[in-house]
mmCIF file of C-alpha atoms in Angstrom:
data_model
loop_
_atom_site.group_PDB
_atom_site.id
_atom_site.type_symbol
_atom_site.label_atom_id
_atom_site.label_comp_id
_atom_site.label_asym_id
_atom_site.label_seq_id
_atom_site.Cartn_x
_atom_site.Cartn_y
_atom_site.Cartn_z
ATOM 1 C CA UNK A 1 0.000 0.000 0.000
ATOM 2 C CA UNK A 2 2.909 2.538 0.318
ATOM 3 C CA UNK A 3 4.129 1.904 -2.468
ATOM 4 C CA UNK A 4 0.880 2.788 -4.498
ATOM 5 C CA UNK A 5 0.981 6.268 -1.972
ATOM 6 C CA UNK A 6 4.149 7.125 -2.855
ATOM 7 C CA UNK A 7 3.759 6.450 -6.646
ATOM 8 C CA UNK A 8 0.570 8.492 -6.594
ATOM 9 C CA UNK A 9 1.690 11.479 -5.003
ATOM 10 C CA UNK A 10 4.682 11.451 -7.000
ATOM 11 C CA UNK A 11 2.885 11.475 -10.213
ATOM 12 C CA UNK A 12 -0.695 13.132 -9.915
ATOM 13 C CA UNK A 13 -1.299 14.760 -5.581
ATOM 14 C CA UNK A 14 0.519 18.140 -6.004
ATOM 15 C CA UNK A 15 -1.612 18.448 -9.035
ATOM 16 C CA UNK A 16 -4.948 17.459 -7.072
ATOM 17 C CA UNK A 17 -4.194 19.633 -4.174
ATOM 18 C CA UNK A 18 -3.133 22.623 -6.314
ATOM 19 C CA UNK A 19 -6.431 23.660 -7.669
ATOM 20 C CA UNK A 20 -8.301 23.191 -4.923
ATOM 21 C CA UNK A 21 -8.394 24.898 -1.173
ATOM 22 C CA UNK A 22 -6.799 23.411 1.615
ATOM 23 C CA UNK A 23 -9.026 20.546 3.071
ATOM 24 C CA UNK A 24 -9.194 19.969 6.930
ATOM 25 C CA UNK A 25 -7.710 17.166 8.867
ATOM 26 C CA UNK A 26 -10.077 14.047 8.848
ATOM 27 C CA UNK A 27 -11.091 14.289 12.919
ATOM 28 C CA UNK A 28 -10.801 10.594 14.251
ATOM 29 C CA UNK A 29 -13.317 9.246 16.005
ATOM 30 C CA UNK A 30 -13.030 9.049 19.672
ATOM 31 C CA UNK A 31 -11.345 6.345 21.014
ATOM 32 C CA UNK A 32 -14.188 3.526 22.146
ATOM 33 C CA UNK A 33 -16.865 5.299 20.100
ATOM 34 C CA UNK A 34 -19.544 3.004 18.709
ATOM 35 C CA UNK A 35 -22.380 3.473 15.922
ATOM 36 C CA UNK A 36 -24.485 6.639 15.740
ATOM 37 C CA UNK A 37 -27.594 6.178 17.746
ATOM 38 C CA UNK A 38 -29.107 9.110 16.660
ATOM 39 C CA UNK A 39 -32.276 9.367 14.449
ATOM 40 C CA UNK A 40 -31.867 7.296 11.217
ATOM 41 C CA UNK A 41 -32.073 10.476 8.856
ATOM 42 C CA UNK A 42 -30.147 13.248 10.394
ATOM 43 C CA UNK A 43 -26.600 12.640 11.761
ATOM 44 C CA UNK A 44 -24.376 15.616 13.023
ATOM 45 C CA UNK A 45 -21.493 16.485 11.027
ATOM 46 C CA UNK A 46 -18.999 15.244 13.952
ATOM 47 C CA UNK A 47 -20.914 11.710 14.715
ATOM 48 C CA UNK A 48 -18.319 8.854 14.766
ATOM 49 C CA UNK A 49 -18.664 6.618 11.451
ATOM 50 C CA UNK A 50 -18.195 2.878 12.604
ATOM 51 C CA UNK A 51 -15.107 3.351 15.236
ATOM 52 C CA UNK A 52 -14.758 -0.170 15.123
ATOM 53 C CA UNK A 53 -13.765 -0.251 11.447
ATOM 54 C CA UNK A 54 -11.106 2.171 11.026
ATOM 55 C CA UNK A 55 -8.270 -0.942 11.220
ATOM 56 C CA UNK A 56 -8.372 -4.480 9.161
ATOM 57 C CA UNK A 57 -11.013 -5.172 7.689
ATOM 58 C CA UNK A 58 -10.144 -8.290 6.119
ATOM 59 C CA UNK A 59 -11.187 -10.847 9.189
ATOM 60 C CA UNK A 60 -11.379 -14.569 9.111
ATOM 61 C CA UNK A 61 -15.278 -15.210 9.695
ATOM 62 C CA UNK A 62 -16.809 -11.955 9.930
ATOM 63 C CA UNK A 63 -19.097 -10.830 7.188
ATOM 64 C CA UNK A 64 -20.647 -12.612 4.347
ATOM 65 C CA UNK A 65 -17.060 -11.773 2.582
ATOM 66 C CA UNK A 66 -15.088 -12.004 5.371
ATOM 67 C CA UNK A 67 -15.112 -7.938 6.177
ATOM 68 C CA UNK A 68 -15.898 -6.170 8.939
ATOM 69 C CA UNK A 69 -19.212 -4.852 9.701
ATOM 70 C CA UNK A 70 -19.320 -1.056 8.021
ATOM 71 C CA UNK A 71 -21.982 1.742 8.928
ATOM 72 C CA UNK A 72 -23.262 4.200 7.075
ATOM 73 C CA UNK A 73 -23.982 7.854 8.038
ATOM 74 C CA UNK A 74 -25.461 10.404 5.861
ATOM 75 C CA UNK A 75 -23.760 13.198 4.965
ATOM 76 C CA UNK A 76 -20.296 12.000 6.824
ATOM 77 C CA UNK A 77 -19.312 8.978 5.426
ATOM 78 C CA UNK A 78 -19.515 5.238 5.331
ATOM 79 C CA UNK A 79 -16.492 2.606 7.037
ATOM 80 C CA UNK A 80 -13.564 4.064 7.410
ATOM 81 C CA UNK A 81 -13.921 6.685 4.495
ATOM 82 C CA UNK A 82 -15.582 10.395 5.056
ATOM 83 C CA UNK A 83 -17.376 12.428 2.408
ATOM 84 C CA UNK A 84 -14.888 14.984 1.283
ATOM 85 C CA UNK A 85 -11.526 12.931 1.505
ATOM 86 C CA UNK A 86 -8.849 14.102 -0.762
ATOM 87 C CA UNK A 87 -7.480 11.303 -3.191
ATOM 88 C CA UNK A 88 -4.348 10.979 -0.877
ATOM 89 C CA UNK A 89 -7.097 10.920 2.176
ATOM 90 C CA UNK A 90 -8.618 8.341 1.097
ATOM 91 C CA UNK A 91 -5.626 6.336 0.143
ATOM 92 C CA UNK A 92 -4.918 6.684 3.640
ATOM 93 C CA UNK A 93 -8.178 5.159 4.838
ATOM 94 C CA UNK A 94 -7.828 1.967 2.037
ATOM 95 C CA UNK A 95 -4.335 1.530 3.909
ATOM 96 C CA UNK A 96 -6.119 -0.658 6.092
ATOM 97 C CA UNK A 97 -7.673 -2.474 4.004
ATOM 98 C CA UNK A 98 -5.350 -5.870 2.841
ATOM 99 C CA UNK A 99 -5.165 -6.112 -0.755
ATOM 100 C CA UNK A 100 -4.607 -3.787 -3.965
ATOM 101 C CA UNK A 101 -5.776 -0.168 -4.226
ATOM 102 C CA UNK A 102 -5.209 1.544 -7.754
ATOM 103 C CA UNK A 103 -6.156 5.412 -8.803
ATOM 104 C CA UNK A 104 -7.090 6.273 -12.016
ATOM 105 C CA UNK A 105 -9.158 9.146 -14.055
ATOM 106 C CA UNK A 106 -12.404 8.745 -14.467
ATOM 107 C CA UNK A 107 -13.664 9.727 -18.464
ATOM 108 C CA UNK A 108 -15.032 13.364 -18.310
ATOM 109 C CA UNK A 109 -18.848 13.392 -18.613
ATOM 110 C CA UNK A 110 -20.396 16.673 -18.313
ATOM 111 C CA UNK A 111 -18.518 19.975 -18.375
ATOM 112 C CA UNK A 112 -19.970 21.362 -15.262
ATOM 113 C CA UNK A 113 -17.968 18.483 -13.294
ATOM 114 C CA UNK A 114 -14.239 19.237 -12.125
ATOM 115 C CA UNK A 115 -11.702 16.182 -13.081
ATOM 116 C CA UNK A 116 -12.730 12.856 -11.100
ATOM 117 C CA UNK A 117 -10.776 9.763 -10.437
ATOM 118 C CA UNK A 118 -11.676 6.577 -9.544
ATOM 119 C CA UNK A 119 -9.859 4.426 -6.671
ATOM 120 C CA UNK A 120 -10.226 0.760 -6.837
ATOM 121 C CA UNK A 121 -9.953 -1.333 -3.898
ATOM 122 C CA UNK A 122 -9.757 -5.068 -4.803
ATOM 123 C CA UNK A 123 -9.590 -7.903 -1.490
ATOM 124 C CA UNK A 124 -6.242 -9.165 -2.662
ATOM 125 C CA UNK A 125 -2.565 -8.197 -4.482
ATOM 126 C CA UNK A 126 -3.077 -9.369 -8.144
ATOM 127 C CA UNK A 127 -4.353 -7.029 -10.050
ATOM 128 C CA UNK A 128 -7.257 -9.263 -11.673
ATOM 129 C CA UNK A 129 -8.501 -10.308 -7.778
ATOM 130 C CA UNK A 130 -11.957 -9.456 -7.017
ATOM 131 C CA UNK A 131 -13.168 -5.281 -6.701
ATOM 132 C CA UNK A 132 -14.617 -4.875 -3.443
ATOM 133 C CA UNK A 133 -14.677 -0.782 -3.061
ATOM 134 C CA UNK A 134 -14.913 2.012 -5.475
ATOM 135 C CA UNK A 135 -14.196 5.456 -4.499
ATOM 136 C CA UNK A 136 -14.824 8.543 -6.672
ATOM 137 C CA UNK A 137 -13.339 11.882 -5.900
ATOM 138 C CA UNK A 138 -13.448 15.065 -7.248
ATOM 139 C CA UNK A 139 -11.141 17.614 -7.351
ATOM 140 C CA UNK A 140 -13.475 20.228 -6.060
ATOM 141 C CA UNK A 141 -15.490 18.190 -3.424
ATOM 142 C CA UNK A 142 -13.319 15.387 -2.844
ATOM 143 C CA UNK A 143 -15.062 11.230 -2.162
ATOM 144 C CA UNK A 144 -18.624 11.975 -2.906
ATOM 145 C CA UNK A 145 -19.561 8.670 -3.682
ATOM 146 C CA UNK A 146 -18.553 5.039 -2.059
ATOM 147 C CA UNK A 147 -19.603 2.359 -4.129
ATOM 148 C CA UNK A 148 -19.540 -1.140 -2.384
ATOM 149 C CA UNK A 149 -19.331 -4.852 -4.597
ATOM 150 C CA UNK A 150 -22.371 -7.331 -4.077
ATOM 151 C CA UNK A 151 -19.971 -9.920 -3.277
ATOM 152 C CA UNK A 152 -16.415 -9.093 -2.167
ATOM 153 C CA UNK A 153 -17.242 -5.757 -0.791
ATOM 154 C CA UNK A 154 -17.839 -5.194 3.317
ATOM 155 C CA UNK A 155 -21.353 -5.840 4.711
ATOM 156 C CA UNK A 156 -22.868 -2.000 5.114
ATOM 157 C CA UNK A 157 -25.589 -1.417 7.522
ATOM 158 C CA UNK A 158 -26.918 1.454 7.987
ATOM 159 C CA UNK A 159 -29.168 1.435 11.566
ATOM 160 C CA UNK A 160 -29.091 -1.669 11.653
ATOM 161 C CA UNK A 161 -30.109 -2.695 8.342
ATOM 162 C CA UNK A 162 -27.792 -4.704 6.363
ATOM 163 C CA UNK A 163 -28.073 -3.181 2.570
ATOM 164 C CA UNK A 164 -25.036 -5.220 0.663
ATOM 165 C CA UNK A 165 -25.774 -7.828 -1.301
ATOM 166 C CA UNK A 166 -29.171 -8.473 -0.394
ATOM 167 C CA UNK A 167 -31.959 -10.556 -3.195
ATOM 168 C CA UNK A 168 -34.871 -7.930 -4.111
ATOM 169 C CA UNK A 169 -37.762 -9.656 -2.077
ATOM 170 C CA UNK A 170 -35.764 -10.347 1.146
ATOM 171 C CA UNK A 171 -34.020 -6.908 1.320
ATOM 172 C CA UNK A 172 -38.035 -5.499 0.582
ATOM 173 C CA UNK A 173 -39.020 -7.315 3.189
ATOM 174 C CA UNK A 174 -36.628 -5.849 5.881
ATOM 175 C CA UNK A 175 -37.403 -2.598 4.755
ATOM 176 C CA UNK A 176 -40.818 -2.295 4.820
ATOM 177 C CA UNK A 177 -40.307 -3.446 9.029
ATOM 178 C CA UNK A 178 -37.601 -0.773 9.227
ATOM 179 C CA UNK A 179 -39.822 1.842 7.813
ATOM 180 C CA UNK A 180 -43.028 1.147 9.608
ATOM 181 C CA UNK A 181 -40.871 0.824 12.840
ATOM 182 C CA UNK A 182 -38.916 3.873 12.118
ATOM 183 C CA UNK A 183 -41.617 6.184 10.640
ATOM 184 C CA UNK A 184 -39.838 6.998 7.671
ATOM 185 C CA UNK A 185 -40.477 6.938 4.188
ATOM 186 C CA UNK A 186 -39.992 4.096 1.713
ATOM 187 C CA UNK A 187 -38.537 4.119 -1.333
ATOM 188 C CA UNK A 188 -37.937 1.828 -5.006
ATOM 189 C CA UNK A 189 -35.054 2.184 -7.166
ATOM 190 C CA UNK A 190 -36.195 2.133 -10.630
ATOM 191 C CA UNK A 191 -35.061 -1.891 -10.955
ATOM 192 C CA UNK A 192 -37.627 -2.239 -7.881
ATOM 193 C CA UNK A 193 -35.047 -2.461 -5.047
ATOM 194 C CA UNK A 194 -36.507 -1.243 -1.780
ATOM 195 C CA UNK A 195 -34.559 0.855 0.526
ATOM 196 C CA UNK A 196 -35.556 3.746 3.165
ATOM 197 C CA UNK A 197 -35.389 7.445 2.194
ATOM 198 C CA UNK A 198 -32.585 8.128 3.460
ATOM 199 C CA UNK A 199 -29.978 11.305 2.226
ATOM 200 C CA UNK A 200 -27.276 10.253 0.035
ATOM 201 C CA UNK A 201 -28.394 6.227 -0.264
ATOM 202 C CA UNK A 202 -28.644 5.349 -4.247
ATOM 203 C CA UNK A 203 -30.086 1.436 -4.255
ATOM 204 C CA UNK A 204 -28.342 -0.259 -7.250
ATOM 205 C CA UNK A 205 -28.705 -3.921 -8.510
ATOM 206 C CA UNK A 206 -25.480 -6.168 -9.777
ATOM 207 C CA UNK A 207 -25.461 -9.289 -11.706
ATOM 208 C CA UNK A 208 -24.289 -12.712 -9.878
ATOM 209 C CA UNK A 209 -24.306 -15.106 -12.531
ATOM 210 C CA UNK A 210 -27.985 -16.014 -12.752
ATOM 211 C CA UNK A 211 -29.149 -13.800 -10.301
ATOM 212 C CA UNK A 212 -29.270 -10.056 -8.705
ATOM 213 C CA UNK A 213 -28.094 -8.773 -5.647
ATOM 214 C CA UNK A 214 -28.036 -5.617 -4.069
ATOM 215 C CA UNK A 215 -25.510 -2.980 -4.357
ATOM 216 C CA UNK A 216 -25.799 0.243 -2.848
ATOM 217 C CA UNK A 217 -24.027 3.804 -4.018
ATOM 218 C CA UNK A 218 -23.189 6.067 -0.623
ATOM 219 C CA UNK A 219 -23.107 9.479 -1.851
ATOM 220 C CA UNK A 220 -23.278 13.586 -1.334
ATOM 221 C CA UNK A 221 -23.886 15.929 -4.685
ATOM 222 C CA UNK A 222 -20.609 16.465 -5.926
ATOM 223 C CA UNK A 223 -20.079 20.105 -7.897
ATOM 224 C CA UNK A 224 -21.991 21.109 -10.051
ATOM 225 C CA UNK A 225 -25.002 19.027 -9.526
ATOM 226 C CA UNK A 226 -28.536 19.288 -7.635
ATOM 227 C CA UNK A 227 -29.405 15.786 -6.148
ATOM 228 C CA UNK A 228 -27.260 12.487 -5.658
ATOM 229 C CA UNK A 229 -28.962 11.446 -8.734
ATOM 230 C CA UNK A 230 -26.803 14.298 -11.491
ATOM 231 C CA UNK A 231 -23.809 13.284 -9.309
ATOM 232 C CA UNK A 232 -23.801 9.427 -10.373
ATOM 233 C CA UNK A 233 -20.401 8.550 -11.620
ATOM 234 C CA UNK A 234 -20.841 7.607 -15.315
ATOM 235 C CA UNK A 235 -19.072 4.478 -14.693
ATOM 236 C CA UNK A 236 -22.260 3.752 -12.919
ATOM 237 C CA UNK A 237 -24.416 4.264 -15.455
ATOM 238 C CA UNK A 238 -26.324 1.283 -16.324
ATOM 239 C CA UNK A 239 -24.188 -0.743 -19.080
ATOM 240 C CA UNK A 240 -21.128 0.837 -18.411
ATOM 241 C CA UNK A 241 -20.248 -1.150 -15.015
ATOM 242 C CA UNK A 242 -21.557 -3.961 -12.151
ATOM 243 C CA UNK A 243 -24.417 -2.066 -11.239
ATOM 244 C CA UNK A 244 -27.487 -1.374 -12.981
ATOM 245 C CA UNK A 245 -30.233 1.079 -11.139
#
């Protein structure tokens, strides 16, 4: 993992940082701080996201994957990754993470967007092992959008409900109990995959062989967009990657 730092900054970070203003430190979260308790659509800017994930995540029998359990806040971040991260920020935070992370630029889409890249976290060295974590950053808002693999990627709750890799009807299910409990609204994503209204939560599909499993985009409107919806990545565009929405 240092070496892919090093290389990085090398090559591309004075670049990134020069265009942009200086970005505050990344506060840690207190030391024993557990899940935010608080109600499930409004989380305070300085609410600890999963404390218990910022090391390893790769561990023996914990996860569907073998991850840690991740949680995701609105509007601050999900794991061990916060909304707003530079590129070298968030190469920081996939430190932890045991396996191969890789930076690259994502293909400009609209005009209105500053340059993007795309950091791929896959679960082991070779470069053709499994992508568990995408991360897209901007250069004028930073990571704006998290996007986690059906299958390899960490198990992501967010209150409680487990939203990674999930069939359509059982995942529904779940939902409709968190909403009626929770007294919140419920939403579809266009494919028909239930999820709760809930700031910054884009409910995607991907293809397992035969069948389709959930895989959910954690975002915050990058520049020059009005909803989470403009700021989808075009490499999430249905047909152009895993996911289809």
């Amino acid at each position: 993992m240092a070496y892919a730092i090093e290389r990085y900054e090398h090559e591309h970070l004075e670049e990134v940082l020069a265009d942009r203003p200086p970005h505050p430190p990344v506060p840690a979260a207190p030391a024993g701080a557990g899940e935010w308790e608080g109600p499930p659509t409004r989380v305070p800017d300085d609410a600890p996201v999963a404390g218990a994930c910022t090391g390893l995540t790769a561990v023996s029998g914990i996860g569907a994957a073998g991850w840690d359990e991740w949680s995701y806040a609105p509007a601050v971040g999900v794991g061990p990754f916060r909304f707003g991260m530079t590129v070298g920020e968030v190469l920081e935070a996939a430190a932890g993470i045991p396996g191969r992370t890789s930076v690259g630029d994502c293909a400009p889409s609209h005009a209105i967007f500053s340059r993007t890249w795309r950091i791929e976290v896959r679960r082991h060295e070779p470069a053709a092992s499994p992508l568990a974590v995408t991360a897209y950053v901007s250069r004028a808002v930073g990571l704006f959008c998290l996007a986690v693999d059906a299958v390899h990627g960490p198990r992501v709750s967010f209150d409680g409900l487990a939203l990674v890799g999930r069939d359509r009807a059982g995942l529904e299910r779940d939902v409709i109990a968190y909403v009626k409990a929770r007294g919140v609204d419920l939403c579809y994503s266009v494919t028909g995959y239930a999820g709760p209204d809930v700031s910054g939560l884009v409910m995607c599909e991907q293809p397992i062989g035969s069948v389709m499993r959930s895989r959910p985009l954690f975002m915050v409107t990058r520049d020059g967009a009005n909803t989470e919806w403009d700021s989808l990545p075009a490499e999430e565009y249905p047909g152009n990657g895993p996911c289809t929405n």
